[in-house]
Short mmCIF file of C-alpha atoms (C1' of nucleotides) in Angstrom, two decimals:
data_model
loop_
_atom_site.label_atom_id
_atom_site.label_comp_id
_atom_site.label_asym_id
_atom_site.label_seq_id
_atom_site.Cartn_x
_atom_site.Cartn_y
_atom_site.Cartn_z
CA MET A 1 0.00 0.00 0.00
CA ILE A 2 1.52 3.27 -1.15
CA LEU A 3 0.13 6.70 -0.35
CA SER A 4 -0.17 9.58 -2.80
CA PRO A 5 1.84 12.63 -1.64
CA LYS A 6 -1.31 14.55 -0.82
CA ILE A 7 -2.68 11.78 1.34
CA GLU A 8 0.68 11.09 2.92
CA ASN A 9 0.92 14.75 3.83
CA PHE A 10 -2.37 14.59 5.66
CA VAL A 11 -1.46 11.35 7.43
CA LEU A 12 1.87 12.75 8.60
CA HIS A 13 0.13 15.84 9.90
CA CYS A 14 -2.27 13.67 11.89
CA GLY A 15 0.78 11.97 13.34
CA GLU A 16 2.25 15.27 14.45
CA MET A 17 -1.04 16.30 16.01
CA GLY A 18 -1.60 12.86 17.55
CA SER A 19 -0.12 13.60 20.94
CA ARG A 20 -2.03 16.87 21.19
CA TRP A 21 -5.28 15.03 20.54
CA GLY A 22 -4.58 12.59 23.34
CA PHE A 23 -2.74 9.70 21.67
CA ASN A 24 0.72 9.31 20.20
CA ARG A 25 2.21 9.92 16.77
CA THR A 26 1.63 6.48 15.34
CA ILE A 27 -1.93 6.31 16.53
CA GLY A 28 -2.59 9.74 15.12
CA GLN A 29 -1.33 8.52 11.76
CA MET A 30 -3.53 5.47 11.98
CA VAL A 31 -6.62 7.59 12.54
CA GLY A 32 -5.67 9.83 9.64
CA LEU A 33 -5.09 6.88 7.37
CA LEU A 34 -8.38 5.19 8.22
CA VAL A 35 -10.37 8.39 7.87
CA ILE A 36 -8.89 9.34 4.53
CA ASN A 37 -9.37 5.90 2.97
CA GLU A 38 -12.80 4.94 1.79
CA LYS A 39 -12.11 1.21 2.05
CA PRO A 40 -11.44 -0.52 5.37
CA LEU A 41 -7.80 -1.54 5.75
CA THR A 42 -6.09 -4.61 7.15
CA ALA A 43 -3.48 -4.42 9.86
CA ASN A 44 -0.83 -5.37 7.33
CA GLU A 45 -1.88 -2.60 4.97
CA ILE A 46 -1.67 -0.11 7.82
CA ALA A 47 1.80 -1.35 8.83
CA GLU A 48 3.01 -1.11 5.25
CA ALA A 49 1.50 2.33 4.60
CA LEU A 50 2.92 3.82 7.80
CA LYS A 51 6.16 1.79 7.72
CA ILE A 52 5.71 0.48 11.24
CA SER A 53 5.78 -3.01 12.68
CA ARG A 54 2.84 -5.35 12.70
CA GLY A 55 2.94 -5.46 16.50
CA ASN A 56 2.70 -1.71 16.74
CA VAL A 57 -0.41 -1.72 14.56
CA SER A 58 -1.96 -4.30 16.83
CA MET A 59 -1.34 -2.16 19.89
CA GLY A 60 -2.55 0.96 18.13
CA ILE A 61 -5.79 -0.70 17.07
CA LYS A 62 -6.35 -1.83 20.64
CA GLU A 63 -5.90 1.72 21.87
CA LEU A 64 -8.22 3.09 19.20
CA GLN A 65 -10.83 0.54 20.17
CA SER A 66 -10.62 1.73 23.76
CA TRP A 67 -11.51 5.17 22.40
CA GLN A 68 -14.24 3.53 20.29
CA LEU A 69 -12.82 5.14 17.20
CA VAL A 70 -12.54 2.09 14.93
CA LYS A 71 -14.77 -0.74 13.95
CA VAL A 72 -13.89 -4.13 12.51
CA HIS A 73 -15.27 -5.71 9.36
CA HIS A 74 -15.02 -9.25 8.09
CA ILE A 75 -15.20 -10.32 4.49
CA PRO A 76 -16.65 -13.82 3.95
CA GLY A 77 -13.92 -16.30 3.06
CA ASP A 78 -11.21 -13.95 4.33
CA ARG A 79 -9.65 -14.41 7.75
CA LYS A 80 -8.20 -10.92 7.95
CA GLU A 81 -9.75 -8.14 9.96
CA TYR A 82 -10.58 -4.91 8.16
CA TYR A 83 -10.62 -1.66 10.09
CA SER A 84 -12.51 1.55 9.42
CA PRO A 85 -13.51 4.65 11.40
CA ASN A 86 -16.39 4.07 13.76
CA GLY A 87 -18.82 6.66 12.43
CA SER A 88 -18.68 10.02 10.72
CA ILE A 89 -16.07 12.68 11.35
CA TRP A 90 -18.61 14.24 13.67
CA ASP A 91 -19.03 10.99 15.62
CA LEU A 92 -15.30 10.57 15.97
CA ALA A 93 -14.80 14.09 17.26
CA ASN A 94 -17.57 13.51 19.77
CA LYS A 95 -15.98 10.33 21.01
CA VAL A 96 -12.59 11.95 21.42
CA PHE A 97 -14.20 14.84 23.26
CA GLU A 98 -16.13 12.55 25.57
CA GLU A 99 -13.17 10.28 26.28
CA ARG A 100 -10.98 13.23 27.05
CA ARG A 101 -13.53 14.62 29.44
CA LYS A 102 -13.43 11.29 31.25
CA ARG A 103 -9.67 11.32 31.47
CA GLU A 104 -9.08 15.00 32.13
CA ILE A 105 -11.97 15.99 34.37
CA ASP A 106 -13.56 13.03 36.10
CA PRO A 107 -10.57 11.97 38.22
CA THR A 108 -10.12 15.50 39.53
CA LEU A 109 -13.82 15.83 40.28
CA THR A 110 -13.63 12.63 42.32
CA LEU A 111 -10.60 13.82 44.26
CA LEU A 112 -12.13 17.22 44.96
CA ARG A 113 -15.39 15.74 46.20
CA ASP A 114 -13.41 13.79 48.78
CA GLN A 115 -11.20 16.67 49.80
CA ILE A 116 -14.10 19.05 50.26
CA LEU A 117 -15.68 16.76 52.83
CA ASN A 118 -12.72 17.17 55.20
CA ASN A 119 -12.61 20.20 57.45
CA ALA A 120 -9.87 22.74 57.20
CA ASN A 121 -7.69 22.98 60.30
CA SER A 122 -5.70 26.12 59.55
CA ALA A 123 -6.12 29.38 57.69
CA GLU A 124 -4.05 27.97 54.85
CA GLU A 125 -6.25 24.94 54.54
CA LYS A 126 -9.33 27.09 54.66
CA TYR A 127 -8.19 29.00 51.61
CA ALA A 128 -7.17 25.75 49.92
CA GLN A 129 -10.62 24.37 50.63
CA GLU A 130 -12.27 27.38 49.01
CA GLN A 131 -10.14 27.10 45.93
CA MET A 132 -10.89 23.41 45.65
CA GLN A 133 -14.57 24.21 45.94
CA SER A 134 -14.29 26.70 43.05
CA ILE A 135 -12.51 24.18 40.88
CA HIS A 136 -15.06 21.57 41.79
CA ASP A 137 -17.96 23.83 40.87
CA LEU A 138 -16.37 24.77 37.57
CA LEU A 139 -15.68 21.19 36.60
CA GLU A 140 -19.14 20.09 37.61
CA THR A 141 -20.74 22.80 35.51
CA VAL A 142 -18.59 21.81 32.52
CA THR A 143 -19.39 18.13 33.00
CA LYS A 144 -23.12 18.69 33.15
CA TRP A 145 -23.02 21.04 30.19
CA SER A 146 -21.03 18.55 28.16
CA ALA A 147 -23.57 15.84 29.00
CA GLU A 148 -26.34 18.13 27.76
CA LEU A 149 -24.51 18.77 24.52
CA GLN A 150 -24.01 15.04 24.01
CA ARG A 151 -27.74 14.61 24.32
CA LEU A 152 -28.47 16.99 21.44
CA SER A 153 -28.76 15.68 17.90
CA PRO A 154 -25.93 16.70 15.57
CA GLU A 155 -28.44 19.00 13.86
CA GLN A 156 -29.35 20.74 17.11
CA LEU A 157 -25.71 21.04 18.05
CA GLN A 158 -24.81 22.54 14.68
CA SER A 159 -27.75 24.86 15.08
CA LEU A 160 -26.61 25.94 18.51
CA MET A 161 -23.07 26.54 17.34
CA LYS A 162 -24.26 28.49 14.36
CA LEU A 163 -26.27 30.77 16.63
CA GLY A 164 -22.99 32.59 16.87
CA SER A 165 -22.99 36.03 18.36
CA SER A 166 -26.72 35.96 18.96
CA VAL A 167 -26.19 33.34 21.63
CA GLY A 168 -25.56 36.18 24.05
CA LYS A 169 -28.94 37.69 23.25
CA VAL A 170 -30.69 34.39 23.76
CA ILE A 171 -29.16 34.08 27.21
CA ASP A 172 -30.04 37.62 28.20
CA LEU A 173 -33.59 37.04 27.05
CA LYS A 174 -33.84 33.85 29.05
CA ASP A 175 -32.43 35.62 32.13
CA LYS A 176 -34.98 38.37 31.83
CA LEU A 177 -37.81 35.90 31.51
CA LEU A 178 -36.64 34.00 34.59
CA ARG A 179 -36.31 37.13 36.67
CA LYS A 180 -40.04 37.89 36.33
CA MET B 1 8.16 25.46 52.69
CA ILE B 2 6.37 22.32 53.79
CA LEU B 3 2.92 21.28 52.61
CA SER B 4 0.16 19.91 54.81
CA PRO B 5 -0.89 16.38 53.75
CA LYS B 6 -4.19 17.64 52.38
CA ILE B 7 -2.54 20.27 50.24
CA GLU B 8 0.22 17.93 49.18
CA ASN B 9 -2.39 15.45 48.07
CA PHE B 10 -3.99 18.03 45.83
CA VAL B 11 -0.68 19.17 44.42
CA LEU B 12 0.38 15.61 43.61
CA HIS B 13 -2.93 15.01 41.89
CA CYS B 14 -2.39 18.11 39.76
CA GLY B 15 0.95 16.63 38.82
CA GLU B 16 -0.60 13.38 37.71
CA MET B 17 -3.20 15.25 35.67
CA GLY B 18 -0.62 17.69 34.30
CA SER B 19 0.14 15.85 31.10
CA ARG B 20 -3.55 15.33 30.40
CA TRP B 21 -4.15 19.06 30.73
CA GLY B 22 -1.45 19.83 28.21
CA PHE B 23 1.73 20.23 30.25
CA ASN B 24 3.94 17.86 32.21
CA ARG B 25 3.89 16.53 35.75
CA THR B 26 6.07 19.21 37.31
CA ILE B 27 4.22 22.04 35.67
CA GLY B 28 0.92 20.54 36.76
CA GLN B 29 2.21 20.53 40.33
CA MET B 30 3.31 24.11 40.01
CA VAL B 31 -0.14 25.20 38.91
CA GLY B 32 -1.72 23.29 41.77
CA LEU B 33 0.65 24.79 44.28
CA LEU B 34 0.13 28.35 43.10
CA VAL B 35 -3.64 27.99 43.00
CA ILE B 36 -3.94 26.45 46.44
CA ASN B 37 -1.73 29.04 48.15
CA GLU B 38 -3.17 32.41 48.91
CA LYS B 39 0.22 34.12 48.97
CA PRO B 40 2.40 34.45 45.90
CA LEU B 41 5.45 32.17 46.05
CA THR B 42 9.09 32.62 45.09
CA ALA B 43 10.88 30.27 42.74
CA ASN B 44 12.88 28.91 45.67
CA GLU B 45 9.76 28.20 47.68
CA ILE B 46 8.30 26.32 44.73
CA ALA B 47 11.48 24.32 44.27
CA GLU B 48 11.55 23.43 47.94
CA ALA B 49 7.86 22.56 48.18
CA LEU B 50 7.96 20.32 45.11
CA LYS B 51 11.48 19.03 45.73
CA ILE B 52 12.72 19.96 42.29
CA SER B 53 15.71 21.94 41.09
CA ARG B 54 15.79 25.68 40.84
CA GLY B 55 16.44 25.44 37.10
CA ASN B 56 13.40 23.32 36.59
CA VAL B 57 11.23 25.91 38.31
CA SER B 58 12.62 28.58 36.05
CA MET B 59 11.71 26.58 32.97
CA GLY B 60 8.30 25.72 34.34
CA ILE B 61 7.50 29.35 35.08
CA LYS B 62 8.53 30.24 31.56
CA GLU B 63 6.16 27.64 30.16
CA LEU B 64 3.32 28.79 32.41
CA GLN B 65 3.90 32.33 31.27
CA SER B 66 3.56 31.20 27.66
CA TRP B 67 0.13 29.88 28.67
CA GLN B 68 -0.50 33.18 30.50
CA LEU B 69 -1.32 31.29 33.67
CA VAL B 70 0.96 33.09 36.13
CA LYS B 71 1.71 36.65 36.99
CA VAL B 72 4.72 38.11 38.72
CA HIS B 73 4.75 40.39 41.76
CA HIS B 74 7.50 42.44 43.30
CA ILE B 75 7.79 43.48 46.89
CA PRO B 76 9.60 46.80 47.47
CA GLY B 77 13.06 46.22 48.87
CA ASP B 78 13.02 42.56 47.83
CA ARG B 79 14.77 41.37 44.70
CA LYS B 80 12.91 38.08 44.46
CA GLU B 81 10.04 37.48 42.05
CA TYR B 82 6.77 36.29 43.53
CA TYR B 83 4.44 34.20 41.40
CA SER B 84 0.68 33.77 41.62
CA PRO B 85 -2.11 32.52 39.34
CA ASN B 86 -3.08 34.98 36.65
CA GLY B 87 -6.75 35.37 37.49
CA SER B 88 -9.56 33.34 38.98
CA ILE B 89 -9.99 29.61 38.53
CA TRP B 90 -12.43 30.49 35.81
CA ASP B 91 -9.89 32.70 34.02
CA LEU B 92 -7.24 29.98 34.20
CA ALA B 93 -9.56 27.34 32.76
CA ASN B 94 -10.44 29.73 29.96
CA LYS B 95 -6.82 30.34 29.14
CA VAL B 96 -6.00 26.66 29.08
CA PHE B 97 -8.99 26.03 26.87
CA GLU B 98 -8.04 28.80 24.47
CA GLU B 99 -4.39 27.80 24.29
CA ARG B 100 -5.28 24.21 23.64
CA ARG B 101 -7.60 25.24 20.85
CA LYS B 102 -4.67 27.08 19.28
CA ARG B 103 -2.39 24.08 19.55
CA GLU B 104 -4.86 21.33 18.75
CA ILE B 105 -7.09 22.84 16.09
CA ASP B 106 -5.48 25.81 14.36
CA PRO B 107 -2.56 23.96 12.72
CA THR B 108 -4.91 21.37 11.25
CA LEU B 109 -7.28 24.01 10.01
CA THR B 110 -4.39 25.70 8.22
CA LEU B 111 -3.24 22.45 6.61
CA LEU B 112 -6.74 21.53 5.50
CA ARG B 113 -7.39 24.93 3.96
CA ASP B 114 -4.32 24.40 1.79
CA GLN B 115 -5.11 20.82 0.90
CA ILE B 116 -8.68 21.61 -0.11
CA LEU B 117 -7.49 24.11 -2.71
CA ASN B 118 -5.71 21.36 -4.69
CA ASN B 119 -7.73 19.28 -7.13
CA ALA B 120 -8.12 15.59 -6.65
CA ASN B 121 -6.56 13.52 -9.43
CA SER B 122 -7.95 10.09 -8.65
CA ALA B 123 -11.03 8.54 -7.08
CA GLU B 124 -9.04 7.95 -3.89
CA GLU B 125 -8.01 11.57 -3.68
CA LYS B 126 -11.55 12.67 -4.35
CA TYR B 127 -12.76 10.79 -1.31
CA ALA B 128 -9.82 12.08 0.70
CA GLN B 129 -10.72 15.60 -0.36
CA GLU B 130 -14.30 15.16 0.83
CA GLN B 131 -13.20 13.86 4.19
CA MET B 132 -10.78 16.73 4.60
CA GLN B 133 -13.60 19.12 3.78
CA SER B 134 -15.76 17.56 6.51
CA ILE B 135 -13.01 17.83 9.05
CA HIS B 136 -12.36 21.39 8.00
CA ASP B 137 -16.02 22.34 8.37
CA LEU B 138 -16.24 20.72 11.76
CA LEU B 139 -13.12 22.44 13.06
CA GLU B 140 -14.21 25.76 11.68
CA THR B 141 -17.58 25.52 13.39
CA VAL B 142 -15.90 24.62 16.67
CA THR B 143 -13.42 27.46 16.34
CA LYS B 144 -16.10 30.05 15.67
CA TRP B 145 -18.28 28.72 18.47
CA SER B 146 -15.38 28.81 20.87
CA ALA B 147 -14.67 32.42 19.90
CA GLU B 148 -18.31 33.28 20.65
CA LEU B 149 -18.11 31.64 24.05
CA GLN B 150 -14.94 33.58 24.83
CA ARG B 151 -16.81 36.75 24.09
CA LEU B 152 -19.49 36.06 26.70
CA SER B 153 -19.08 37.32 30.25
CA PRO B 154 -18.51 34.62 32.87
CA GLU B 155 -22.05 35.29 34.07
CA GLN B 156 -23.53 34.74 30.62
CA LEU B 157 -21.47 31.62 30.14
CA GLN B 158 -22.58 30.21 33.48
CA SER B 159 -26.11 31.12 32.55
CA LEU B 160 -25.82 29.32 29.21
CA MET B 161 -24.35 26.24 30.81
CA LYS B 162 -27.01 26.19 33.47
CA LEU B 163 -29.67 26.29 30.79
CA GLY B 164 -29.02 22.58 30.78
CA SER B 165 -31.50 20.34 29.07
CA SER B 166 -33.67 23.26 28.09
CA VAL B 167 -30.98 24.37 25.67
CA GLY B 168 -32.52 21.95 23.20
CA LYS B 169 -35.85 23.73 23.48
CA VAL B 170 -34.24 27.10 22.96
CA ILE B 171 -32.65 25.87 19.75
CA ASP B 172 -35.84 24.35 18.45
CA LEU B 173 -37.66 27.57 19.19
CA LYS B 174 -35.05 29.59 17.40
CA ASP B 175 -35.19 27.23 14.40
CA LYS B 176 -38.96 27.58 14.22
CA LEU B 177 -38.75 31.35 14.35
CA LEU B 178 -36.19 31.43 11.58
CA ARG B 179 -38.19 29.14 9.36
CA LYS B 180 -41.06 31.62 9.23
"C1'" DT C 1 -5.61 -32.97 15.01
"C1'" DT C 2 -2.88 -30.46 12.10
"C1'" DG C 3 -1.10 -26.47 10.09
"C1'" DA C 4 -1.83 -22.24 7.66
"C1'" DA C 5 -3.24 -17.67 8.29
"C1'" DC C 6 -3.89 -14.65 10.95
"C1'" DT C 7 -3.58 -11.61 15.79
"C1'" DT C 8 -1.59 -10.47 20.27
"C1'" DT C 9 1.91 -10.08 23.70
"C1'" DC C 10 5.96 -8.54 25.72
"C1'" DA C 11 11.07 -8.25 26.71
"C1'" DG C 12 14.53 -5.63 24.88
"C1'" DT C 13 15.78 -1.46 22.78
"C1'" DA C 14 15.21 3.02 20.56
"C1'" DA C 15 13.43 7.58 20.73
"C1'" DT C 16 11.66 11.23 23.17
"C1'" DT C 17 10.94 14.16 26.99
"C1'" DA C 18 12.07 15.98 31.56
"C1'" DT C 19 15.44 17.17 35.12
"C1'" DT C 20 19.60 18.56 37.26
"C1'" DG C 21 23.18 21.58 38.50
"C1'" DA C 22 26.95 24.30 37.20
"C1'" DA C 23 27.97 28.26 34.59
"C1'" DA C 24 26.51 32.44 32.56
"C1'" DG C 25 23.48 36.31 32.69
"C1'" DT C 26 20.98 40.22 35.00
"C1'" DT C 27 19.91 43.67 38.29
"C1'" DT C 28 20.67 46.71 41.96
"C1'" DA C 29 22.72 48.80 46.09
"C1'" DA C 30 26.65 50.78 47.75
"C1'" DT D 1 32.96 49.26 39.50
"C1'" DT D 2 32.04 45.58 42.41
"C1'" DA D 3 29.67 42.02 44.44
"C1'" DA D 4 25.63 40.08 46.31
"C1'" DA D 5 21.26 38.30 45.17
"C1'" DC D 6 18.85 36.81 42.24
"C1'" DT D 7 17.28 34.36 37.30
"C1'" DT D 8 18.17 31.81 33.06
"C1'" DT D 9 20.44 28.63 30.09
"C1'" DC D 10 21.97 24.39 28.52
"C1'" DA D 11 24.85 20.08 28.21
"C1'" DA D 12 24.71 15.89 30.42
"C1'" DT D 13 21.83 12.48 32.18
"C1'" DA D 14 17.70 10.38 34.06
"C1'" DA D 15 13.04 8.98 33.37
"C1'" DT D 16 9.44 7.94 30.49
"C1'" DT D 17 7.25 6.45 26.48
"C1'" DA D 18 7.03 4.11 22.03
"C1'" DC D 19 8.47 0.47 18.83
"C1'" DT D 20 10.24 -3.82 17.11
"C1'" DG D 21 10.22 -8.52 16.13
"C1'" DA D 22 10.18 -13.04 17.75
"C1'" DA D 23 7.35 -16.09 20.20
"C1'" DA D 24 2.94 -17.38 21.79
"C1'" DG D 25 -1.93 -17.33 21.07
"C1'" DT D 26 -6.21 -17.92 18.20
"C1'" DT D 27 -9.17 -19.53 14.63
"C1'" DC D 28 -10.66 -22.33 11.15
"C1'" DA D 29 -10.61 -25.39 7.05
"C1'" DA D 30 -9.53 -29.81 5.80
#
DNA sequence: TTGAACTTTCAGTAATTATTGAAAGTTTAA
DNA sequence: TTAAACTTTCAATAATTACTGAAAGTTCAA
């Protein structure tokens, strides 16, 4: 499997971005490769295209499955596994977003809930407690909000995002209504 | 400078989360330490509290300044620099969010804009082109939306987030109004 | 059951990233 | 100016993370 320069360019870029998106270079490349190819690919094709070992592909696929980003196909009479992205670009982005929330926010929320239950026994600890409470409240708001967004249909979400600057007006309006 | 167990616990947790938030363990600890302490700290105090070298603190501070997360104070008659968080918890979260958007989305958006201008010269490339267009559109929507959110006051943002499940209704309402 | 065709695992190693600490740089008071 | 009190830099090294490839595991047709 050989990549056209244009496609290779994109795949390499995904590799460079990989670690920023939450995985590593190779896994970034794998996502790029799967997304850019219409046909599902075998592990050997991936290894060949990215010039990495077969074992590395296996580990990468495992990781991507833990993010729910790939799905496996089987072709009758063929023992190989064929991999493709698990859903549309939109779905993938959503899954990455959700998984990252779990990894980046949930553990801290858990810790803070525990810490806040303890009493402060010095002025220092009192301030610390307050700060932890603020962080807790922020993270909880974000978590709830993110759950709400997940519940919206892609169309509603697009619609909300495209509200653009008028979103401020909508909020002000809602506030005014509530205040009555 | 010695940390109480409760505070140490929090600081160590920040360290563990550091790399998930976009920096490394030490820098995560530094943020935790600065946030949890009411008084601004000197580089030496930070080094002592976290048991790391003075040079490492210097580099960490530099990195945190590039994220705009710390500010420097001076006390008359004292040559040392005192560091504290650059704003409220809310402000810090915002800055991290914004900086990550710059690092995680902007470079890809730039690449995709370029790639989309080229013509596809095979069926494969045509599909690739379409996928790149989808990713581009998604990232552009997210970028614009994030810019809108940045423009809101913290109060408005809180208000929007607390809209919760009713946000769906607001959107539907807005869609209906527009359709007329 | 065998063995061919595949996948996974994991110990060893390579590559990358973070840290130290000594030296160089900067600032200010005298 | 000097030197004390600080900060920054960076080469060497430590720590972490990723990758390879051989061996073990799995599945299935015959």
